[in-house]
CSV table of C-alpha atoms in Angstrom, one decimal:
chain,number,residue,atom,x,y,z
N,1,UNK,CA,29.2,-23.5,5.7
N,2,UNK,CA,27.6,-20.2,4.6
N,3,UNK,CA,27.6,-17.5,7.3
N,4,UNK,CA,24.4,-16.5,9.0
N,5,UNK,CA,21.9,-14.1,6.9
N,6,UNK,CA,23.2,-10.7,9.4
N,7,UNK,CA,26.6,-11.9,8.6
N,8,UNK,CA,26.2,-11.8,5.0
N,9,UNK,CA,24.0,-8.9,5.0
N,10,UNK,CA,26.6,-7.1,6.3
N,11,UNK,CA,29.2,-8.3,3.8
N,12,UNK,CA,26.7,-7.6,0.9
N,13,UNK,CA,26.1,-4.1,2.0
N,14,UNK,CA,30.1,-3.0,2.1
N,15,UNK,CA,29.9,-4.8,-1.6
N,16,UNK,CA,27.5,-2.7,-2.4
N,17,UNK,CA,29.6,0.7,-1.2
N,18,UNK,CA,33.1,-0.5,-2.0
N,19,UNK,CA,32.3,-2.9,-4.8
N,20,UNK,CA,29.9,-1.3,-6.6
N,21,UNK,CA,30.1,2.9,-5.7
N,22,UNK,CA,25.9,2.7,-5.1
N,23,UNK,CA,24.7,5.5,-3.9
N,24,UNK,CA,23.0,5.8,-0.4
N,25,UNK,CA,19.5,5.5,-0.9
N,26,UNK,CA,19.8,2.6,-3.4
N,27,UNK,CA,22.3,0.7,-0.9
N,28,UNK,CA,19.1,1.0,1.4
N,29,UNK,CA,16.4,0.3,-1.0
N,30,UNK,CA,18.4,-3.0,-2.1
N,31,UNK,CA,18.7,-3.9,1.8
N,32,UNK,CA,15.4,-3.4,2.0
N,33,UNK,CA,14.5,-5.6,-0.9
N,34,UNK,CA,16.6,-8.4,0.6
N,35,UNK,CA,14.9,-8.2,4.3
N,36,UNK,CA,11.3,-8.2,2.3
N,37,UNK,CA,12.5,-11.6,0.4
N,38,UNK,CA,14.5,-13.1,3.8
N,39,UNK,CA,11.4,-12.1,5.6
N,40,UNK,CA,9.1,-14.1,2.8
N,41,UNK,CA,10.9,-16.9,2.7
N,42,UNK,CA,11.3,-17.4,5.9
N,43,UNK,CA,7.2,-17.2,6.2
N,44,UNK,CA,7.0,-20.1,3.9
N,45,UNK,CA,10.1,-22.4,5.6
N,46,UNK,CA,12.6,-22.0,2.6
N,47,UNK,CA,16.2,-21.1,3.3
N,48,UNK,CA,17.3,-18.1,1.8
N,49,UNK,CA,20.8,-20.1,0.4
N,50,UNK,CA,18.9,-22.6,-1.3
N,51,UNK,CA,15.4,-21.3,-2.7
N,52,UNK,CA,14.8,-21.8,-6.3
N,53,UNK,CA,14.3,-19.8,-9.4
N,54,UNK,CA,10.2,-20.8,-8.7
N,55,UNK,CA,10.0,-19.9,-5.1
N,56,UNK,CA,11.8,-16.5,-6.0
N,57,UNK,CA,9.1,-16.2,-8.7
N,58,UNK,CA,6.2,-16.8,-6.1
N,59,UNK,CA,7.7,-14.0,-4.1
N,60,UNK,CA,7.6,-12.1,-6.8
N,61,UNK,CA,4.4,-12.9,-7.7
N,62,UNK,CA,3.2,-12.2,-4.2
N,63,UNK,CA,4.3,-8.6,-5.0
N,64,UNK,CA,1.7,-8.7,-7.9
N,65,UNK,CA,-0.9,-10.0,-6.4
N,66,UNK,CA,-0.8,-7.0,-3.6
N,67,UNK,CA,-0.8,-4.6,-6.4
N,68,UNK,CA,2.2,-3.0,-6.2
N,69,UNK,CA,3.4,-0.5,-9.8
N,70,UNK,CA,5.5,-2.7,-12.2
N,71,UNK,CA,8.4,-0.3,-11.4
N,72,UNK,CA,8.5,-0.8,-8.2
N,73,UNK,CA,8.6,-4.3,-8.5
N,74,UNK,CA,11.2,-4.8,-11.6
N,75,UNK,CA,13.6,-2.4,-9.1
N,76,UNK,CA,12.9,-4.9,-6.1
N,77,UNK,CA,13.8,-7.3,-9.0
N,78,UNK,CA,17.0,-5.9,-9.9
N,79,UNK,CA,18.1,-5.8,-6.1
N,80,UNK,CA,17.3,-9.2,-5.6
N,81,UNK,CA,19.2,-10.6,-8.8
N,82,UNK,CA,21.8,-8.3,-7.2
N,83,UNK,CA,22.1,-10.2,-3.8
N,84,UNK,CA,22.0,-13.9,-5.6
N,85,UNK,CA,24.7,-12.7,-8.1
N,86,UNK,CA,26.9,-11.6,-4.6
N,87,UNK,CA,26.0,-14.9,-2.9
N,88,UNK,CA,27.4,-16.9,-6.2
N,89,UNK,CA,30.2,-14.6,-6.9
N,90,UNK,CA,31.5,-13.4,-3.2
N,91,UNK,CA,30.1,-16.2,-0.6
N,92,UNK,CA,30.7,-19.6,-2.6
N,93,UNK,CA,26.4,-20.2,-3.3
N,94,UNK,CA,26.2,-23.2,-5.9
N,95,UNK,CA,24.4,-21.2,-9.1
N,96,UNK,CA,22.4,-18.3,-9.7
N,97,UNK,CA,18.9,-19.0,-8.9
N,98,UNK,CA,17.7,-15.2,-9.1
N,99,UNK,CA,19.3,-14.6,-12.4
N,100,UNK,CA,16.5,-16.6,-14.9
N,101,UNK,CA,13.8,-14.7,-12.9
N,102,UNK,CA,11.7,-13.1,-15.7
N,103,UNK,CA,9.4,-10.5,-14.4
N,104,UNK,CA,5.3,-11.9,-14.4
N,105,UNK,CA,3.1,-10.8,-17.4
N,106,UNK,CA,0.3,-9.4,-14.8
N,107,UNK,CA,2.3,-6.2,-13.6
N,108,UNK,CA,1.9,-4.9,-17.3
N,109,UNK,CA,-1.4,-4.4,-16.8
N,110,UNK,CA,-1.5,-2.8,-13.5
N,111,UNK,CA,-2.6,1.1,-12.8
N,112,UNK,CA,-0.4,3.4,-12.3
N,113,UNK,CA,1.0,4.8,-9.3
N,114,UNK,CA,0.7,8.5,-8.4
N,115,UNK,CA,3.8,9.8,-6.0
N,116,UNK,CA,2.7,11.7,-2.6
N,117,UNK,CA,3.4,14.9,-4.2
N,118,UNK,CA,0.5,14.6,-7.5
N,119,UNK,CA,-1.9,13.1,-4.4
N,120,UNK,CA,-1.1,17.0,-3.0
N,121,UNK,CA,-1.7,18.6,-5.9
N,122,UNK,CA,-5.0,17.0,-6.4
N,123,UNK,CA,-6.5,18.0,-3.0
N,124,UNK,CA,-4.6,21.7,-3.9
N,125,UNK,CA,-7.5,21.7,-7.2
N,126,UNK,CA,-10.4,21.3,-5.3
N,127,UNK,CA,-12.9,23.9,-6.3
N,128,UNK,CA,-14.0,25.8,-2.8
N,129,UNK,CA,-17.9,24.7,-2.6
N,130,UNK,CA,-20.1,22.3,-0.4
N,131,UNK,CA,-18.3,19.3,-1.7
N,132,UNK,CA,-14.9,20.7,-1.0
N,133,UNK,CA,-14.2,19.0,2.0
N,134,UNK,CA,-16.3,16.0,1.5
N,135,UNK,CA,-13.9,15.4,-1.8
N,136,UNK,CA,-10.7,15.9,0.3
N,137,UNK,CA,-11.9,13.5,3.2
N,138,UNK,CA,-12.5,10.8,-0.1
N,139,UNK,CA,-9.5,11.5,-1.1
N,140,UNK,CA,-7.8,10.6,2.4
N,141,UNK,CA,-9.9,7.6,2.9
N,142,UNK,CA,-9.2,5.8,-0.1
N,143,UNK,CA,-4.9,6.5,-0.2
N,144,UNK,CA,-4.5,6.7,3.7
N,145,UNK,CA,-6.7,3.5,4.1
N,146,UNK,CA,-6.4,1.7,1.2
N,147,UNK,CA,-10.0,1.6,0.7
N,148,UNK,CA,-11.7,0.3,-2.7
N,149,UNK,CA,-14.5,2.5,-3.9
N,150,UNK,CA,-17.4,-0.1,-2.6
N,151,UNK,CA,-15.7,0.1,0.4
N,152,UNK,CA,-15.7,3.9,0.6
N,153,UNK,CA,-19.5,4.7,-0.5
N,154,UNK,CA,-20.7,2.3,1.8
N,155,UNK,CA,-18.4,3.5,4.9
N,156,UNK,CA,-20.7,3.9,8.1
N,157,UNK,CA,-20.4,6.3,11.2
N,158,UNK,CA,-20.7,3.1,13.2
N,159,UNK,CA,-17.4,1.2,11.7
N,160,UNK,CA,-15.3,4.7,12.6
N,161,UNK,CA,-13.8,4.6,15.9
N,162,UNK,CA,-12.0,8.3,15.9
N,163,UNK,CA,-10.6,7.6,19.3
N,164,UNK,CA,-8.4,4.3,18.5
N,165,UNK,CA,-7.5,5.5,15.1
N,166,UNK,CA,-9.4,2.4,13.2
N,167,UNK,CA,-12.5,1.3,11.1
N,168,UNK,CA,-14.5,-1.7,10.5
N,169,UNK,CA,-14.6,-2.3,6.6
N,170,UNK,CA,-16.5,-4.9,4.9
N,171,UNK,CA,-14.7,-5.7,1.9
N,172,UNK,CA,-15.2,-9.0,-1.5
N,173,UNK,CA,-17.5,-11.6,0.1
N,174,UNK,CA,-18.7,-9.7,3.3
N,175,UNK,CA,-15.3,-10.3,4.9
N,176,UNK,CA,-14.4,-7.5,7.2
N,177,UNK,CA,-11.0,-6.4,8.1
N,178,UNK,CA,-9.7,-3.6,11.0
N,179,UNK,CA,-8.2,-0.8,8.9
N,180,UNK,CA,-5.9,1.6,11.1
N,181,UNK,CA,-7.3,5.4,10.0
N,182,UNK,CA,-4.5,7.8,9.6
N,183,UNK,CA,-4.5,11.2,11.1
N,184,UNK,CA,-4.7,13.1,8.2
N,185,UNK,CA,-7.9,11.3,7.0
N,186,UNK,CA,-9.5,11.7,10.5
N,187,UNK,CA,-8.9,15.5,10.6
N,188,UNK,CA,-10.7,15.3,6.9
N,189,UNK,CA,-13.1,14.0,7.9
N,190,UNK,CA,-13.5,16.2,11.1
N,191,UNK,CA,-13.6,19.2,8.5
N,192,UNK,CA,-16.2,17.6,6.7
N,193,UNK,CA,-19.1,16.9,9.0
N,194,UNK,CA,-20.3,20.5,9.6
N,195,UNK,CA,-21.1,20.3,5.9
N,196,UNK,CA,-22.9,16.9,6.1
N,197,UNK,CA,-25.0,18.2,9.0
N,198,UNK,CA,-26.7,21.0,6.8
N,199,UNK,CA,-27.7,18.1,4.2
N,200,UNK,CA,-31.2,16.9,4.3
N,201,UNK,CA,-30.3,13.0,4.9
N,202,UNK,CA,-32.5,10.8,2.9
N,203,UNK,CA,-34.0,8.1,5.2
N,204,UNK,CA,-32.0,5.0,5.2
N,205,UNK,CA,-28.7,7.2,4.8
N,206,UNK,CA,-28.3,8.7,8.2
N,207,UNK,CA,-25.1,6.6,8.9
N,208,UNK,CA,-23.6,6.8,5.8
N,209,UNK,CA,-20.3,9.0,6.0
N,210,UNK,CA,-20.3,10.0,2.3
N,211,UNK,CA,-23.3,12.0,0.5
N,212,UNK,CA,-24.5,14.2,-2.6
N,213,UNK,CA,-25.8,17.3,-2.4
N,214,UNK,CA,-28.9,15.9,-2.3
N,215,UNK,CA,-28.7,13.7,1.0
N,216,UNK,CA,-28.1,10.6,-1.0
N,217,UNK,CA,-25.0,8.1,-1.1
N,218,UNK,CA,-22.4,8.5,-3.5
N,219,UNK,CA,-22.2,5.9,-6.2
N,220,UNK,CA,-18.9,4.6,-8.0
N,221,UNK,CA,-19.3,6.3,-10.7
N,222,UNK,CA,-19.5,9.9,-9.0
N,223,UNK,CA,-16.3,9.2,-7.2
N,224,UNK,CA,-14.7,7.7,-10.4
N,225,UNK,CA,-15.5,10.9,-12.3
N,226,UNK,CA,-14.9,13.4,-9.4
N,227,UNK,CA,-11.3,11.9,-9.1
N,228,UNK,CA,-10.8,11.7,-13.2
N,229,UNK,CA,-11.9,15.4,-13.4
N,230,UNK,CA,-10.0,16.6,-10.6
N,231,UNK,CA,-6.5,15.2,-11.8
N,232,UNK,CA,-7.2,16.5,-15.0
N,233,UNK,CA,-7.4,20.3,-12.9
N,234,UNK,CA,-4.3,19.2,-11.3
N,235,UNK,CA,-2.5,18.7,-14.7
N,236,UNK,CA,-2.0,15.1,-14.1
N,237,UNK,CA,-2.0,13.2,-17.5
N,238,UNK,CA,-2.3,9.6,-16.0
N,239,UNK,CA,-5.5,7.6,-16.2
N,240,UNK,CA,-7.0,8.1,-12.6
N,241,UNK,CA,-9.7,5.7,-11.1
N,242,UNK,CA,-10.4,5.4,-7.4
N,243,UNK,CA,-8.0,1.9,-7.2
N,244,UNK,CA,-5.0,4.4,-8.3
N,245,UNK,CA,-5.0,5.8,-5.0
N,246,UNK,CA,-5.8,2.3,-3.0
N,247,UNK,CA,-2.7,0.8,-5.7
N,248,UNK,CA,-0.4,4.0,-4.6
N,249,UNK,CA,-1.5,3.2,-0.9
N,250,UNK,CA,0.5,-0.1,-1.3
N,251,UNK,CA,2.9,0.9,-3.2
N,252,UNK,CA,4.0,3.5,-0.7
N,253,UNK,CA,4.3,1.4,1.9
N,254,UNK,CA,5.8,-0.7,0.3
N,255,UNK,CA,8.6,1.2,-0.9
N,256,UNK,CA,8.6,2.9,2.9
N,257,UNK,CA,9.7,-0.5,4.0
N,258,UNK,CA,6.4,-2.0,5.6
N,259,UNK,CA,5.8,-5.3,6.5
N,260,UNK,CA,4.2,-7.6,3.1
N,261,UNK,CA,1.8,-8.9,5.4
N,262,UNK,CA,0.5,-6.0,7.0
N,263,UNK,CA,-0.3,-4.3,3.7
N,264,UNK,CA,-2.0,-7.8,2.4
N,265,UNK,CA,-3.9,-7.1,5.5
N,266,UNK,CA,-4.7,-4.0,5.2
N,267,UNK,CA,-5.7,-4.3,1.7
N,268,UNK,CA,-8.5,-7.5,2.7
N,269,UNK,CA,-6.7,-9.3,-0.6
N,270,UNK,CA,-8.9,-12.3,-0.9
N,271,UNK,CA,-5.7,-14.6,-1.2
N,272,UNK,CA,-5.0,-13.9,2.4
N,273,UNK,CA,-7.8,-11.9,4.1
N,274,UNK,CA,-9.7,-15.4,5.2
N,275,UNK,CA,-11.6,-15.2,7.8
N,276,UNK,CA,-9.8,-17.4,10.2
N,277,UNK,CA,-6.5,-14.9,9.4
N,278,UNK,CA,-8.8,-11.9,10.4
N,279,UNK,CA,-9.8,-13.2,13.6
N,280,UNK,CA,-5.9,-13.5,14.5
N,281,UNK,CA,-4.8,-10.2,13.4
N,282,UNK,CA,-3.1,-8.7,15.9
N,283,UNK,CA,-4.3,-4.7,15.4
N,284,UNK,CA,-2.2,-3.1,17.3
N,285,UNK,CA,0.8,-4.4,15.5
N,286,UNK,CA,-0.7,-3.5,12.4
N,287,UNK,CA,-1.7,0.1,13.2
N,288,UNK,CA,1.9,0.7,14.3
N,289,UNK,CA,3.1,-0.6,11.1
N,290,UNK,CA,0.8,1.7,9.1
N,291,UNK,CA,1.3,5.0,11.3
N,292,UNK,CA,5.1,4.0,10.6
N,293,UNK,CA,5.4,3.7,7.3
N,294,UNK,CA,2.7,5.7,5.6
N,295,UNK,CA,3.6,9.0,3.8
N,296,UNK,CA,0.9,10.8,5.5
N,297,UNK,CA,1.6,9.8,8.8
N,298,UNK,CA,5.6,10.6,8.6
N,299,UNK,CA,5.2,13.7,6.8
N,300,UNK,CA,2.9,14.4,10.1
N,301,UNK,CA,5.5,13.1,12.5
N,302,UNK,CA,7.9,15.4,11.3
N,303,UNK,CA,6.3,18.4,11.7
């Protein structure tokens, strides 16, 4: 009889030290990996022992469907073909099921990912000017929340609650989802509203967070160009779009070890972000999850 999954994860992690010489933070990103799948499966009633070469897939392709950079995934790839090789080879599992796992079509054509440190660098080129801190609370919003661009032009005072950290966003299909707010976003936007009080706010727009010059709401486009142009200052040769920073949001958690669902639920994925799944979400759970993992929040905590 195979020994309980903390048994073997135990056993895998010396194999991974004595075995194979890994280095620390890989030994802890491939535990990780394995916790994410073990979590997954056990989500969906499958035994970790005896899921197939398709239910692995389907994990896998739950990874896609979040959004997460095609690197990211083919390294949580190569820990899990990792773990199924020890199970066959050190604890007596009948085949391989990881090893014909081919990585899905779809992640080629996924954005790319900007690290923490090129997200810095962009706020670090804003030009000084009225839209200074306007552009640096959009930045915030849309990597610390995970917002898409629709999302973030047509953000309302109203749907902010400072105090508890969170905002009401209505994302695809007029489904609305609880979005914890991190610190860092709240403080930008703290910094911005002395600016948006000296606008003259077009009727209609008073509680809209996010305005030109002229008192009107931003449009997609603006933001898409503000963003493109500013990476360019910051010498950033990717191709930027406002969903780079919502795809980095997930990746980053991700790879910081959060919780598959809270990120589907913080993203509003329409896969998963029914309404029915909404009205359950348990908020507070999901804040704590984001404050935890989120590079803006634990570069804050360690200060």
């Amino acid at each position: 009889m195979l020994a309980p999954y903390p048994i073997l994860r135990a056993r895998y992690q010396a194999y991974l030290l004595l075995e194979r010489g890994l280095a620390d933070n890989t030994r802890e990103a491939y535990l990780r990996d394995i916790d994410r799948l073990q979590q997954w499966l056990a989500d969906e009633g499958i035994d970790y022992d005896s899921a197939t070469t398709d239910e692995l897939s389907a994990f896998i392709a739950s990874l896609c469907d979040l959004g997460i950079a095609a690197r990211s995934v083919a390294r949580i790839m190569s820990g899990i073909k990792s773990f199924y090789r020890f199970l066959h080879l050190e604890a007596g599992v009948e085949g391989d099921a990881a090893s014909r796992l081919r990585t899905p079509a779809m992640i080629r054509r996924l954005p790319q990912v900007l690290s923490v440190a090129e997200i810095d660098a962009m706020e670090a080129a804003i030009v000084p000017g009225p839209t200074a801190r306007r552009n640096r609370a959009i930045i915030e919003m849309l990597y610390g929340c995970g917002l898409r661009v629709s999302e973030l032009v047509g953000l309302e005072f109203s749907r902010i609650d400072a105090a508890r950290r969170v905002a009401l966003i209505t994302g695809k299909g007029d489904k609305e989802r609880l979005v914890p707010v991190s610190d860092a976003a709240i403080a930008a936007l703290d910094d911005y509203l002395p600016d948006r009080a000296r606008l003259d706010v077009k009727p209609g727009e008073e509680n809209v967070v996010f305005l030109n010059v002229r008192g009107r709401r931003l449009t997609r486009q603006m933001v898409f160009i503000f963003l493109r142009d500013l990476a360019a200052l910051a010498g950033i040769r990717k191709v930027i779009s406002p969903h780079t920073l919502r795809h980095s949001f997930a990746t980053h958690l991700l790879e910081g070890g959060a919780n598959l669902r809270a990120i589907q639920q913080m993203l509003g994925h329409e896969s998963i972000a029914t309404t029915e799944l909404y009205l359950h979400l348990d908020t507070r759970a999901l804040h704590d999850e984001i404050i935890a993992h989120h590079p803006r929040n634990r570069v804050r905590h360690l200060l």
